[in-house]
Amino acid sequence: MIVATLLVIALSAITGLHLLWATGRTWPAKNEAELVRLVVGDPKWSRMPPQGVTAAVAAALGAVTATAGLLPSRFGSWLDGPVTLAGAAIGLVFLARGIATYTAPWRRGRGLEPFATRDRLFYGPSAIALGVGFLHLVSTRI
């Protein structure tokens, strides 16, 4: 239950940030250009993704957060299989994102600072930790 709680807390914060950005706010940056350098890191991007896209990402993250909260539960119904499968898929996606941080193609496409440094030190390891957390919860279900 502790792992699920930690996942829900972390993912709720990430979801909240995406919701904030979907409203056009740029926190924790001073402006949009700074936010792009902070969270996108791709030199081809000068603006944040459209607000609708960011809202869709926030909605998807909300579903991911809900899945983290559901994984410790057993329903004794048809829901058990889909929740387990979703948790495994989410865990693998987070692991892949985290591992990608340390590959040359990823770095070439996301070299803007401070994103590049933060990605190596925080974003990538956080994605790996989230992936491991999901896979741990899934392993307790099978």
Tab-separated table of C-alpha atoms in Angstrom:
chain	number	residue	atom	x	y	z
A	1	MET	CA	0.000	0.000	0.000
A	2	ILE	CA	2.930	2.353	0.657
A	3	VAL	CA	4.190	2.014	-2.925
A	4	ALA	CA	0.734	2.760	-4.324
A	5	THR	CA	0.375	5.786	-2.061
A	6	LEU	CA	3.756	7.158	-3.142
A	7	LEU	CA	2.860	6.616	-6.796
A	8	VAL	CA	-0.486	8.387	-6.370
A	9	ILE	CA	1.165	11.354	-4.638
A	10	ALA	CA	3.903	11.718	-7.281
A	11	LEU	CA	1.533	11.239	-10.197
A	12	SER	CA	-1.018	13.652	-8.730
A	13	ALA	CA	1.677	16.327	-8.627
A	14	ILE	CA	2.687	15.611	-12.233
A	15	THR	CA	-0.965	15.649	-13.306
A	16	GLY	CA	-1.481	18.941	-11.493
A	17	LEU	CA	1.442	20.526	-13.322
A	18	HIS	CA	0.022	19.455	-16.667
A	19	LEU	CA	-3.384	20.847	-15.725
A	20	LEU	CA	-1.733	24.125	-14.763
A	21	TRP	CA	0.121	24.272	-18.097
A	22	ALA	CA	-3.120	23.419	-19.938
A	23	THR	CA	-4.545	26.695	-18.606
A	24	GLY	CA	-1.639	28.616	-20.147
A	25	ARG	CA	0.313	29.172	-16.953
A	26	THR	CA	4.078	28.753	-17.106
A	27	TRP	CA	4.979	27.972	-13.482
A	28	PRO	CA	7.683	27.202	-12.420
A	29	ALA	CA	9.163	29.167	-15.329
A	30	LYS	CA	8.853	32.915	-15.838
A	31	ASN	CA	7.562	32.621	-19.395
A	32	GLU	CA	6.683	30.130	-22.114
A	33	ALA	CA	10.138	30.083	-23.742
A	34	GLU	CA	11.745	29.277	-20.387
A	35	LEU	CA	9.150	26.557	-19.740
A	36	VAL	CA	9.935	24.944	-23.108
A	37	ARG	CA	13.631	24.833	-22.179
A	38	LEU	CA	12.722	23.409	-18.773
A	39	VAL	CA	10.225	20.673	-19.667
A	40	VAL	CA	10.450	20.013	-23.426
A	41	GLY	CA	14.128	20.501	-24.157
A	42	ASP	CA	13.764	20.128	-27.931
A	43	PRO	CA	15.504	22.964	-29.803
A	44	LYS	CA	12.878	22.716	-32.571
A	45	TRP	CA	10.168	23.807	-30.135
A	46	SER	CA	9.743	27.470	-29.286
A	47	ARG	CA	6.263	27.127	-27.784
A	48	MET	CA	4.587	24.678	-25.453
A	49	PRO	CA	2.277	22.082	-26.998
A	50	PRO	CA	-1.294	23.309	-27.555
A	51	GLN	CA	-3.374	23.593	-24.404
A	52	GLY	CA	-5.772	20.882	-25.588
A	53	VAL	CA	-2.901	18.441	-26.037
A	54	THR	CA	-1.580	19.300	-22.589
A	55	ALA	CA	-5.075	18.801	-21.120
A	56	ALA	CA	-5.273	15.388	-22.827
A	57	VAL	CA	-1.915	14.455	-21.298
A	58	ALA	CA	-3.228	15.558	-17.893
A	59	ALA	CA	-6.326	13.391	-18.390
A	60	ALA	CA	-4.173	10.397	-19.332
A	61	LEU	CA	-2.006	11.012	-16.276
A	62	GLY	CA	-5.178	11.113	-14.187
A	63	ALA	CA	-6.083	7.654	-15.479
A	64	VAL	CA	-2.547	6.458	-14.728
A	65	THR	CA	-2.873	7.865	-11.203
A	66	ALA	CA	-6.191	6.063	-10.734
A	67	THR	CA	-4.606	2.821	-11.914
A	68	ALA	CA	-1.868	3.204	-9.303
A	69	GLY	CA	-4.556	3.595	-6.664
A	70	LEU	CA	-6.462	0.534	-7.896
A	71	LEU	CA	-3.533	-1.876	-8.161
A	72	PRO	CA	-3.414	-2.867	-4.471
A	73	SER	CA	-7.127	-3.806	-4.553
A	74	ARG	CA	-8.715	-7.057	-5.638
A	75	PHE	CA	-12.157	-6.816	-7.130
A	76	GLY	CA	-12.969	-10.484	-7.602
A	77	SER	CA	-14.448	-9.627	-10.971
A	78	TRP	CA	-13.576	-9.016	-14.577
A	79	LEU	CA	-11.771	-5.787	-13.499
A	80	ASP	CA	-8.802	-7.643	-11.988
A	81	GLY	CA	-7.295	-8.609	-15.340
A	82	PRO	CA	-7.555	-5.209	-17.045
A	83	VAL	CA	-6.198	-3.364	-13.984
A	84	THR	CA	-3.218	-5.735	-13.835
A	85	LEU	CA	-2.593	-5.433	-17.577
A	86	ALA	CA	-2.879	-1.635	-17.479
A	87	GLY	CA	-0.466	-1.470	-14.538
A	88	ALA	CA	2.071	-3.626	-16.382
A	89	ALA	CA	1.795	-1.537	-19.553
A	90	ILE	CA	2.143	1.703	-17.607
A	91	GLY	CA	5.156	0.348	-15.747
A	92	LEU	CA	6.861	-0.633	-18.999
A	93	VAL	CA	6.136	2.757	-20.587
A	94	PHE	CA	7.660	4.582	-17.603
A	95	LEU	CA	10.694	2.282	-17.659
A	96	ALA	CA	11.166	2.853	-21.389
A	97	ARG	CA	10.914	6.635	-20.913
A	98	GLY	CA	13.445	6.549	-18.106
A	99	ILE	CA	15.903	4.365	-19.989
A	100	ALA	CA	15.528	6.518	-23.122
A	101	THR	CA	16.996	9.410	-21.130
A	102	TYR	CA	20.405	7.769	-21.348
A	103	THR	CA	20.400	7.018	-25.085
A	104	ALA	CA	22.100	9.098	-27.759
A	105	PRO	CA	19.003	9.597	-29.970
A	106	TRP	CA	17.003	10.929	-27.014
A	107	ARG	CA	19.782	13.294	-25.976
A	108	ARG	CA	20.294	14.611	-29.511
A	109	GLY	CA	16.632	15.592	-29.725
A	110	ARG	CA	16.429	17.115	-26.262
A	111	GLY	CA	19.637	19.004	-25.708
A	112	LEU	CA	18.309	22.340	-24.484
A	113	GLU	CA	19.342	23.305	-20.989
A	114	PRO	CA	18.188	23.098	-18.294
A	115	PHE	CA	16.066	20.181	-19.584
A	116	ALA	CA	19.041	18.030	-20.602
A	117	THR	CA	20.637	18.145	-17.158
A	118	ARG	CA	17.351	17.813	-15.279
A	119	ASP	CA	16.381	14.892	-17.488
A	120	ARG	CA	19.566	12.989	-16.609
A	121	LEU	CA	19.376	13.851	-12.907
A	122	PHE	CA	15.639	13.895	-12.168
A	123	TYR	CA	13.153	13.188	-14.960
A	124	GLY	CA	14.751	9.954	-16.221
A	125	PRO	CA	15.382	8.454	-12.760
A	126	SER	CA	11.863	9.470	-11.696
A	127	ALA	CA	10.361	7.706	-14.699
A	128	ILE	CA	12.379	4.581	-13.863
A	129	ALA	CA	11.215	4.735	-10.244
A	130	LEU	CA	7.581	5.099	-11.347
A	131	GLY	CA	7.987	2.134	-13.708
A	132	VAL	CA	9.549	-0.026	-11.011
A	133	GLY	CA	6.761	0.982	-8.618
A	134	PHE	CA	4.052	-0.048	-11.069
A	135	LEU	CA	5.771	-3.332	-11.879
A	136	HIS	CA	6.184	-4.057	-8.176
A	137	LEU	CA	2.457	-3.548	-7.615
A	138	VAL	CA	1.659	-5.738	-10.614
A	139	SER	CA	3.975	-8.479	-9.297
A	140	THR	CA	1.982	-8.616	-6.075
A	141	ARG	CA	-1.164	-9.327	-8.097
A	142	ILE	CA	0.136	-12.302	-10.110
